[in-house]
PDB file of C-alpha atoms in Angstrom:
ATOM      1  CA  UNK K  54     -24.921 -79.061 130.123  1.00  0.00           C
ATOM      2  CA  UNK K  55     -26.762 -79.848 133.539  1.00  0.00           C
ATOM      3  CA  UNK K  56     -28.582 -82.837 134.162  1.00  0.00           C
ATOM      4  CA  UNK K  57     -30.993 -82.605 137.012  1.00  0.00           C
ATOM      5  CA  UNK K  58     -32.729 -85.620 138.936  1.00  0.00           C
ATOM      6  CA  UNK K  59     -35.529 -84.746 141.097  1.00  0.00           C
ATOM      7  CA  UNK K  60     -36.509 -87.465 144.125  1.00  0.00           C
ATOM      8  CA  UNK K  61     -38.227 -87.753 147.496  1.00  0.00           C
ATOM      9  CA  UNK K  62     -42.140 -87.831 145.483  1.00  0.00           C
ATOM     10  CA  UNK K  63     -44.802 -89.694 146.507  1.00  0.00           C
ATOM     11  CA  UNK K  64     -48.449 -90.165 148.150  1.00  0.00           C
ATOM     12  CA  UNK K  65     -48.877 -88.387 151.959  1.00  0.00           C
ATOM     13  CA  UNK K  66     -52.212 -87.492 153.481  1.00  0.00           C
ATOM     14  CA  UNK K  67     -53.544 -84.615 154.009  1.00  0.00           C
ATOM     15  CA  UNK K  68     -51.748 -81.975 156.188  1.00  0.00           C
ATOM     16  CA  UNK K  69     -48.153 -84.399 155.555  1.00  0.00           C
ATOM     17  CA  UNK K  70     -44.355 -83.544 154.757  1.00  0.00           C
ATOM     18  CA  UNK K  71     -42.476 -84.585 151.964  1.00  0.00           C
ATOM     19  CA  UNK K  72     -39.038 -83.063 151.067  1.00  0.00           C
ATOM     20  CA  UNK K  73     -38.103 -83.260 147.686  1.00  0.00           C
ATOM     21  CA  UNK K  74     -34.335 -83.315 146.354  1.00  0.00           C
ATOM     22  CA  UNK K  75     -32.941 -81.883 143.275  1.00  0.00           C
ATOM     23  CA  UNK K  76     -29.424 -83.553 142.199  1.00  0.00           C
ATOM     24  CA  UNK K  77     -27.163 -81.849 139.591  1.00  0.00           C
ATOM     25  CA  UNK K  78     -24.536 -83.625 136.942  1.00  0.00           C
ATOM     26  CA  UNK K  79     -22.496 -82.085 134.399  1.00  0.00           C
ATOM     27  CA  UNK K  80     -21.903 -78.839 136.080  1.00  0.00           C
ATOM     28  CA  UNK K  81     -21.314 -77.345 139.457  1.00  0.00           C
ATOM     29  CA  UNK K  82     -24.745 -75.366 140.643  1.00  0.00           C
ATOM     30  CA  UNK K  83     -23.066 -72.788 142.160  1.00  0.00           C
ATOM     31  CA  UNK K  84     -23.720 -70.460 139.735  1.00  0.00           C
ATOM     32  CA  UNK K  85     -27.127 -70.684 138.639  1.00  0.00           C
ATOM     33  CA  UNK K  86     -30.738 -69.739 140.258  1.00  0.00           C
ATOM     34  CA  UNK K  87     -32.823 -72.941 140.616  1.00  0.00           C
ATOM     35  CA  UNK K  88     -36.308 -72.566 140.264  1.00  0.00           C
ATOM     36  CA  UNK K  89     -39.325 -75.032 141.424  1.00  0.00           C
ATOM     37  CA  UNK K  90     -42.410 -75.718 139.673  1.00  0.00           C
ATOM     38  CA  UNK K  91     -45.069 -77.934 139.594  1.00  0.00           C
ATOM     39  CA  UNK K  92     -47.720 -79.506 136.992  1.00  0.00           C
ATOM     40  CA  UNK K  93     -50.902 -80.987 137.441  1.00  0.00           C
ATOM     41  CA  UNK K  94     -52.934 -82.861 135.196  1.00  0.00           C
ATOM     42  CA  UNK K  95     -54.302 -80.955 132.281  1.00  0.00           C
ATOM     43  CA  UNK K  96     -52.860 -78.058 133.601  1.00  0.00           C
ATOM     44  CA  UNK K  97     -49.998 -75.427 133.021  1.00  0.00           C
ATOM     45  CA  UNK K  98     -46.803 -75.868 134.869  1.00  0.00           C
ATOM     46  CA  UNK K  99     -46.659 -72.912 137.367  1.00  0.00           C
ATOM     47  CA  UNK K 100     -43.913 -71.943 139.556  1.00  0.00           C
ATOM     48  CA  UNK K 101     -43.691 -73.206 143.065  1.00  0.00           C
ATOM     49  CA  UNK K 102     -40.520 -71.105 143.876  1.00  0.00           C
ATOM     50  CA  UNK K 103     -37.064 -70.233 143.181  1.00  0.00           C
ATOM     51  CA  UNK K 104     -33.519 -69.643 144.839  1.00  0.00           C
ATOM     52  CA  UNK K 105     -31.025 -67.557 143.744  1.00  0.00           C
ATOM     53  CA  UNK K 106     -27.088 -69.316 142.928  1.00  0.00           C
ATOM     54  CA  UNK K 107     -25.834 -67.778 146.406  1.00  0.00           C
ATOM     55  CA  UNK K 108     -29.218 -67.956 148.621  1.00  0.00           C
ATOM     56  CA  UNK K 109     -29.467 -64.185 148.995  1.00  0.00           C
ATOM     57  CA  UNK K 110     -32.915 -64.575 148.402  1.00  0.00           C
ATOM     58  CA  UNK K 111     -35.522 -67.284 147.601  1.00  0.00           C
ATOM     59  CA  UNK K 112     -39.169 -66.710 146.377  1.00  0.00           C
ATOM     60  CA  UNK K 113     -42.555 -68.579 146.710  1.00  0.00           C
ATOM     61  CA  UNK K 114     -45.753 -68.574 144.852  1.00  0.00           C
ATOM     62  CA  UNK K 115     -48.460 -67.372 147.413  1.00  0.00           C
ATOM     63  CA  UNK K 116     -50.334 -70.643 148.074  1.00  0.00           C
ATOM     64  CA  UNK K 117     -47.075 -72.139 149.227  1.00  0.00           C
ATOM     65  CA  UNK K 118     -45.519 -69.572 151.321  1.00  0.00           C
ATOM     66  CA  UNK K 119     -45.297 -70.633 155.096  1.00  0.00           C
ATOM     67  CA  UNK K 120     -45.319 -74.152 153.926  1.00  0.00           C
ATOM     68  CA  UNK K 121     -43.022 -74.837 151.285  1.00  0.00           C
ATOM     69  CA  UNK K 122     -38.896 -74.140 151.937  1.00  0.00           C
ATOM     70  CA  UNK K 123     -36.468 -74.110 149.433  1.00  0.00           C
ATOM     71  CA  UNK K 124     -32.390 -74.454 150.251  1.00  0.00           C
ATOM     72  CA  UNK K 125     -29.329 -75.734 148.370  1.00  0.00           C
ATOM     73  CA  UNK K 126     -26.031 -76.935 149.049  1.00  0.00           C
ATOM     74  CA  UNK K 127     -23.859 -76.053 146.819  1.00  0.00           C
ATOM     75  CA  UNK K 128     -21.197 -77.918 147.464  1.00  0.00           C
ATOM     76  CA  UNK K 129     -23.194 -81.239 147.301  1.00  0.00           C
ATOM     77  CA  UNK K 130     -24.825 -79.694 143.870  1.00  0.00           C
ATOM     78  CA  UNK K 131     -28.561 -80.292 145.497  1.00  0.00           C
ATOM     79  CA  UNK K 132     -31.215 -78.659 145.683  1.00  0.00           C
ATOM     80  CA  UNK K 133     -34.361 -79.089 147.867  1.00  0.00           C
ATOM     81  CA  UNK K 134     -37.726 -77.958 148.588  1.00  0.00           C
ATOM     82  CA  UNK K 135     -39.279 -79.210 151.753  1.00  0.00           C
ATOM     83  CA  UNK K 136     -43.187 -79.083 151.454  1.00  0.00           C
ATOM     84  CA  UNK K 137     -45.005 -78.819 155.036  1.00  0.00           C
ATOM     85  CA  UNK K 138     -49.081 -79.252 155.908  1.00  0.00           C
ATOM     86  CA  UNK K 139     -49.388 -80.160 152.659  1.00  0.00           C
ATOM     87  CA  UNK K 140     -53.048 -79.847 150.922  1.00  0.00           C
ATOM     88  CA  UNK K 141     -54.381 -81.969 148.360  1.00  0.00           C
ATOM     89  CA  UNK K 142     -54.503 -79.142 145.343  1.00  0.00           C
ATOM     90  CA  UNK K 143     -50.902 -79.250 145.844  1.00  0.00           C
ATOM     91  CA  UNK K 144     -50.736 -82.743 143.706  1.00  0.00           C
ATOM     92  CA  UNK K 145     -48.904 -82.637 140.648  1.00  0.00           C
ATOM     93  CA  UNK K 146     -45.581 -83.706 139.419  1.00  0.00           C
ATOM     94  CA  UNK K 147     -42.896 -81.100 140.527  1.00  0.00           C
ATOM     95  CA  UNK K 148     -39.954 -80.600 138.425  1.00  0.00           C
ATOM     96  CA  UNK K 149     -36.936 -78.417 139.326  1.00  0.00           C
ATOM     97  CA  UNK K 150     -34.760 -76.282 136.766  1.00  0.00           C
ATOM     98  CA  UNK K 151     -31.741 -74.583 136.459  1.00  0.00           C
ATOM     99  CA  UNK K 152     -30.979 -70.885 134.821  1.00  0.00           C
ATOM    100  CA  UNK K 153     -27.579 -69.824 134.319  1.00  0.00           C
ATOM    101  CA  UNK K 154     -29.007 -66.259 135.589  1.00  0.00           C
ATOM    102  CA  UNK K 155     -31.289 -64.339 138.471  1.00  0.00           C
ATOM    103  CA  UNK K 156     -34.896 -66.693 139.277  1.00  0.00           C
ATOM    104  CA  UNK K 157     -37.801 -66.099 136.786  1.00  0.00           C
ATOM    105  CA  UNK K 158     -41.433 -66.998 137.540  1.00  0.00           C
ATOM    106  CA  UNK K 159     -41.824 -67.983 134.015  1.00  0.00           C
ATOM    107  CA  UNK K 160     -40.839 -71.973 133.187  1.00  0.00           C
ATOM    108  CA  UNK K 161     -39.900 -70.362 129.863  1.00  0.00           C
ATOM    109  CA  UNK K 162     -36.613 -68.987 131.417  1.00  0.00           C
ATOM    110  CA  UNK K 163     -34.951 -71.960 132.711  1.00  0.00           C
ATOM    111  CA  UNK K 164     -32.719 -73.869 130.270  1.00  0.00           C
ATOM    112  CA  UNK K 165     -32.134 -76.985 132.631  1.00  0.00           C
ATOM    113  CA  UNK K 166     -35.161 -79.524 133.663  1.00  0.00           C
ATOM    114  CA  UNK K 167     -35.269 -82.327 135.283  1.00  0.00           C
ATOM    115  CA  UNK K 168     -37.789 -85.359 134.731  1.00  0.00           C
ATOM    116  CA  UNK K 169     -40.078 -84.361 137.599  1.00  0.00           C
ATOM    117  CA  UNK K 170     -41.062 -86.780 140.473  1.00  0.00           C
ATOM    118  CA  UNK K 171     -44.984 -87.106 141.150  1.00  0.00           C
ATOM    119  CA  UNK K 172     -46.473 -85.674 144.163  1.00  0.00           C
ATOM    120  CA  UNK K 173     -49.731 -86.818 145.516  1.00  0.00           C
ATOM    121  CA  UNK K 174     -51.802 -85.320 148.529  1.00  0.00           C
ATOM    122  CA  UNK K 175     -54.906 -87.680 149.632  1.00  0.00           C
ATOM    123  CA  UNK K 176     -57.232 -86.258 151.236  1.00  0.00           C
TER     124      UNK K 176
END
């Protein structure tokens, strides 16, 4: 079992940073792909991005490339996405996930979730 804790959420203005931090219990990250993904209100939860176990490659949704990064430290088992000019559409609780395989876009494929810190962009 992995037990995630997401941190670092909470209200910026328009065009702000805020870097959010993913910390893993239970089992050493090092060997799964950690995904990102966020969920507004009334909405589905989409994928913001995702990192492979060994950092080989990383992925972003479109409307977050350029200002989103994602990076992990293994060693520390975290996980972090550091969110840049940030707009107010991209308001919604972000949660981050663990899969014991290669990323997935799909939420579906992640066995691991944390509780998912809130996110809000004023504008």
């Amino acid at each position: 079992q992995v037990q995630l804790v997401e941190s670092g959420g909470g209200l910026v203005q328009t065009g702000g940073s805020l870097r959010l931090s993913c910390a893993a219990s239970g089992r050493t990250l090092s060997s799964y792909a950690m995904g990102w993904f966020r969920q507004a209100p009334g909405k589905e939860r989409k994928f913001v991005g995702a990192i492979t176990w060994n950092d080989d490659n990383i992925y972003y949704q479109d409307s977050v490339k350029g200002r989103f990064t994602i990076s992990r430290d293994n060693a520390k088992n975290m996980v972090y996405l550091q969110m840049n000019s940030l707009k107010p559409e991209d308001t919604a609780v972000y949660y981050c996930a663990a899969r014991s395989t290669t990323v997935s876009v799909q939420s579906s494929a992640y066995s691991y979730w944390g509780q998912g810190t809130q996110v809000t962009v004023s504008s």
